[in-house]
Tab-separated table of C-alpha atoms in Angstrom:
chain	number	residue	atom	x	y	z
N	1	UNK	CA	89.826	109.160	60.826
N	2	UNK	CA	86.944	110.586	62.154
N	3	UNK	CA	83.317	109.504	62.082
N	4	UNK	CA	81.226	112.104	60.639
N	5	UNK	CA	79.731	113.600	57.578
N	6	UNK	CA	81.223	111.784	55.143
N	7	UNK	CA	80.035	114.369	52.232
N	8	UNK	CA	83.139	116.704	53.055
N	9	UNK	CA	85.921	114.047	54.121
N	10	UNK	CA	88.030	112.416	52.025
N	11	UNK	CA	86.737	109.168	50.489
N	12	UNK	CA	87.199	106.127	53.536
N	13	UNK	CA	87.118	102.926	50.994
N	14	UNK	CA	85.731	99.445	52.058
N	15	UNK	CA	87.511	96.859	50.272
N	16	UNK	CA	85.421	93.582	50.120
N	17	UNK	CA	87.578	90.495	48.716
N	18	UNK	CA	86.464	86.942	48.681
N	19	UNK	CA	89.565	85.897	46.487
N	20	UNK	CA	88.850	83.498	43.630
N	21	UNK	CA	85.875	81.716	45.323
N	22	UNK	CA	82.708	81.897	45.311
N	23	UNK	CA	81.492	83.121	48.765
N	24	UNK	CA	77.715	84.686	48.130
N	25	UNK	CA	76.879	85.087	51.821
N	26	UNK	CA	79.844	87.711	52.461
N	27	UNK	CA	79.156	89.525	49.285
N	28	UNK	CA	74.969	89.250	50.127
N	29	UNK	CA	75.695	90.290	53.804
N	30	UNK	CA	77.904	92.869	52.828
N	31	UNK	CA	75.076	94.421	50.734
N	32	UNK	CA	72.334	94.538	53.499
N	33	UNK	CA	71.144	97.674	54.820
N	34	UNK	CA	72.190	97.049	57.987
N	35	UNK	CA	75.717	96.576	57.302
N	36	UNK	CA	75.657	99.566	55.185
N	37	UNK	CA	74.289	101.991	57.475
N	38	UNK	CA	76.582	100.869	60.294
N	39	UNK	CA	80.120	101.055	57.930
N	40	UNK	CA	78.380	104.842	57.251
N	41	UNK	CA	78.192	105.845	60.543
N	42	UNK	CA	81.818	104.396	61.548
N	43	UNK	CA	82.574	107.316	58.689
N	44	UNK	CA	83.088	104.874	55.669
N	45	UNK	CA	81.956	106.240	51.992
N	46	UNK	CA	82.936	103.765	49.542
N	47	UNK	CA	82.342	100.188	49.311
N	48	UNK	CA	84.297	98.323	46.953
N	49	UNK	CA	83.429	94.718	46.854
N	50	UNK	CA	85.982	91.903	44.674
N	51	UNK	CA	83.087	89.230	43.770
N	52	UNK	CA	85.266	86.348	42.352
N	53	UNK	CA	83.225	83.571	40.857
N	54	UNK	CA	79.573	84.237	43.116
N	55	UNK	CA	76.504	84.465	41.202
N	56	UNK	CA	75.253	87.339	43.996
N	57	UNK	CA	75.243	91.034	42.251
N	58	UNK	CA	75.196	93.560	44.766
N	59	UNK	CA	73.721	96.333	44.388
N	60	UNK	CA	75.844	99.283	43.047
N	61	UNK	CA	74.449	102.800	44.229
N	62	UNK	CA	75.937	106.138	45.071
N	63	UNK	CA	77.164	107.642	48.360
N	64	UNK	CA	73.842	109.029	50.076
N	65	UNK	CA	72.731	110.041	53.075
N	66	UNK	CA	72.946	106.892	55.564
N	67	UNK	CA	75.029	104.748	52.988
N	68	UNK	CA	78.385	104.251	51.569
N	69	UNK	CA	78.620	104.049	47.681
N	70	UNK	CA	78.980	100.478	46.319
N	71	UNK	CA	80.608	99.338	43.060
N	72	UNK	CA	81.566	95.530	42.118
N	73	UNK	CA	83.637	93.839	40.114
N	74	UNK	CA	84.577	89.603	39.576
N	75	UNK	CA	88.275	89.581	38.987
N	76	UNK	CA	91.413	91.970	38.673
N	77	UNK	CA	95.263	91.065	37.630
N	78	UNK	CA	96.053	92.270	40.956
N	79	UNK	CA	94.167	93.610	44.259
N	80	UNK	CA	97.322	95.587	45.428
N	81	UNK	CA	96.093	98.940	44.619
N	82	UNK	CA	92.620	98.571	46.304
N	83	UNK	CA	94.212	97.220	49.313
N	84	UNK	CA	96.439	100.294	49.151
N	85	UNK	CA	93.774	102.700	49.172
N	86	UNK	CA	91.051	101.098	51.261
N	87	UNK	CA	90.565	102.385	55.248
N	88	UNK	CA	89.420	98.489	55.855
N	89	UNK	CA	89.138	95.798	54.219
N	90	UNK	CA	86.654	93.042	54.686
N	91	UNK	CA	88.187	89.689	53.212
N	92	UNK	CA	87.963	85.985	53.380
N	93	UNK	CA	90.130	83.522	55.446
N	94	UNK	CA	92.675	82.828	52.622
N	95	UNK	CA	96.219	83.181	53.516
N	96	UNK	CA	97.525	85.551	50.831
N	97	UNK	CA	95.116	88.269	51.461
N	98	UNK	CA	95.138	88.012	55.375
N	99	UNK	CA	98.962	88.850	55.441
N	100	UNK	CA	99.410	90.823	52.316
N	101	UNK	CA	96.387	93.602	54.239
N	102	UNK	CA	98.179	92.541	57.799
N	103	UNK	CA	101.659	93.542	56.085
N	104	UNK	CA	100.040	97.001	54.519
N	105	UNK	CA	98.948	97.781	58.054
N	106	UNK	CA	95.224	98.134	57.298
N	107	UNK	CA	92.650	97.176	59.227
N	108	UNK	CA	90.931	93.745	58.606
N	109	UNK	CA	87.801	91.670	59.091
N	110	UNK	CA	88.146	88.243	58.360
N	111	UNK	CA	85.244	86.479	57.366
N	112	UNK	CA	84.819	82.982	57.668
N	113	UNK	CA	83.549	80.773	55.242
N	114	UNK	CA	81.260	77.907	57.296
N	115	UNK	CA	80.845	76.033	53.841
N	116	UNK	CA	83.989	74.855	52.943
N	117	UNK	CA	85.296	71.478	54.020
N	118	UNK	CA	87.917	70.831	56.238
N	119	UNK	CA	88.075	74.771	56.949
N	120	UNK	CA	91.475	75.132	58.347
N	121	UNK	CA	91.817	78.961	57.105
N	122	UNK	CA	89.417	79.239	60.397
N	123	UNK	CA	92.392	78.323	62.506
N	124	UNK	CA	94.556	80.915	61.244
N	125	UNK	CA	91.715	83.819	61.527
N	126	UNK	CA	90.900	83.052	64.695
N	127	UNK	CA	94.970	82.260	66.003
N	128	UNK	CA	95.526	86.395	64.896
N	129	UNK	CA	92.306	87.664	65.823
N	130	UNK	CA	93.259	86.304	69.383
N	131	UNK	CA	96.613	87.751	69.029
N	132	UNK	CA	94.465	91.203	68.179
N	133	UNK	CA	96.028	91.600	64.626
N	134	UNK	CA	92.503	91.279	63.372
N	135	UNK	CA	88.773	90.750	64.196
N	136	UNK	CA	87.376	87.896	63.005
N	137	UNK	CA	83.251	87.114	61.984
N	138	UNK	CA	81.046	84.839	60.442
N	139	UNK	CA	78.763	85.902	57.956
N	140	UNK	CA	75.806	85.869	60.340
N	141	UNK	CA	77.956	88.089	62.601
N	142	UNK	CA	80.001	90.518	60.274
N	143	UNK	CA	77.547	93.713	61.430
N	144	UNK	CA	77.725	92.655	65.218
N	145	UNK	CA	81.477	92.834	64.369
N	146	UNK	CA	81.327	96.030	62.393
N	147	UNK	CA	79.372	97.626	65.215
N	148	UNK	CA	81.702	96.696	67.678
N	149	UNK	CA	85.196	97.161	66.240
N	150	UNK	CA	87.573	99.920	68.003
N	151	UNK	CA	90.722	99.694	65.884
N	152	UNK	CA	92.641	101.169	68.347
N	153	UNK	CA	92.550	97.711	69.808
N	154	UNK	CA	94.438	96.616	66.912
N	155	UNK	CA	98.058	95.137	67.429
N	156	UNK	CA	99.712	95.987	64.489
N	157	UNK	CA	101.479	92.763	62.689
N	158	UNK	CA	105.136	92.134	62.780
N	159	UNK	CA	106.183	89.267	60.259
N	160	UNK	CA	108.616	86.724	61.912
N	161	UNK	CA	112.453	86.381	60.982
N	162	UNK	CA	112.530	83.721	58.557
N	163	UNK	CA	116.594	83.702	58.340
N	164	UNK	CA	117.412	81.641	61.003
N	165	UNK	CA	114.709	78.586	59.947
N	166	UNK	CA	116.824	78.935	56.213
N	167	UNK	CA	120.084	78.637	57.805
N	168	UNK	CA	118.938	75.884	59.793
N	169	UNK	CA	117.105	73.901	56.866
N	170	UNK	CA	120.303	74.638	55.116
N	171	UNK	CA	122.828	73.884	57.868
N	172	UNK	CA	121.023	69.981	58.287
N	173	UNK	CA	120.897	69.384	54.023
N	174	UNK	CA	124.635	70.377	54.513
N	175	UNK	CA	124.682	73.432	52.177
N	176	UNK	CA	127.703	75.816	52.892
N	177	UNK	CA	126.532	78.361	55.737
N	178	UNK	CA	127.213	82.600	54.226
């Protein structure tokens, strides 16, 4: 994954999600120049970015010198496949998409949404970005992060064993152990 021309290399995808929200300052910082340029120059060509329900329209373009192509959409049935075949992906603090990238092995930024209430899907970003499965940003600092990022800092994620908590929940509602 080298960080060069990216006219000749293969295409290196940014996958943007913000889920089923609405979450217009990732989507409008995504879209700056600055943020842009610097994904370019860390050899990215593609930005992909999942809008959900934001009113924000990026702005599409094509891969030129200094900037990644972007393209948009709201929804899909399913984000598997462009979590399969991004290089990073840039997503929100829900749950599901943190461990479904964690479990593909790709590398993640995990941007936190300051305007929702009661914003415990902070916690968890910030828990695995300690743990170095993940960086973690804020809108305001998403191209401080981007600048700085060395994914060879990454710890790769290992989910936990969830066989003995089952036998135990089953061994104390007195089901038959296997």
């Amino acid at each position: 994954m080298g960080e060069g021309d990216a006219k000749g290399a293969d295409k290196r995808i940014v996958f943007v999600t913000v889920g089923t929200t609405c979450f217009d300052a990732l989507v409008k910082t995504v879209d700056t120049a600055e943020v842009r340029k610097e994904l370019f120059k860390k050899g990215y060509t593609d930005i992909i970015v999942q809008m959900g329900r934001g009113t924000y329209v990026p702005t599409k373009s094509a891969l030129d010198n200094g900037s990644p192509a972007l393209d948009y959409f709201t929804f899909s049935s399913s984000i598997a496949e462009y979590l399969k075949s991004a290089s990073l992906v840039i997503s929100h603090a829900g749950s599901g998409s943190i461990f479904e990238t964690l479990r593909l092995g790709k590398p993640l930024i995990v941007v936190v949404n300051e305007d929702l209430m009661d914003n415990h899907q902070s916690e968890l970003a910030e828990e695995l970005a300690d743990r170095k499965h993940l960086f973690c940003a804020r809108p305001q600092t998403l191209y401080e992060t981007i600048a700085s990022m060395d994914l060879q800092c990454v710890v790769p994620y290992q989910p936990g064993d969830t066989k003995p908590v089952a036998k135990l929940i089953n061994r104390h509602l007195g089901f038959p152990e296997e």
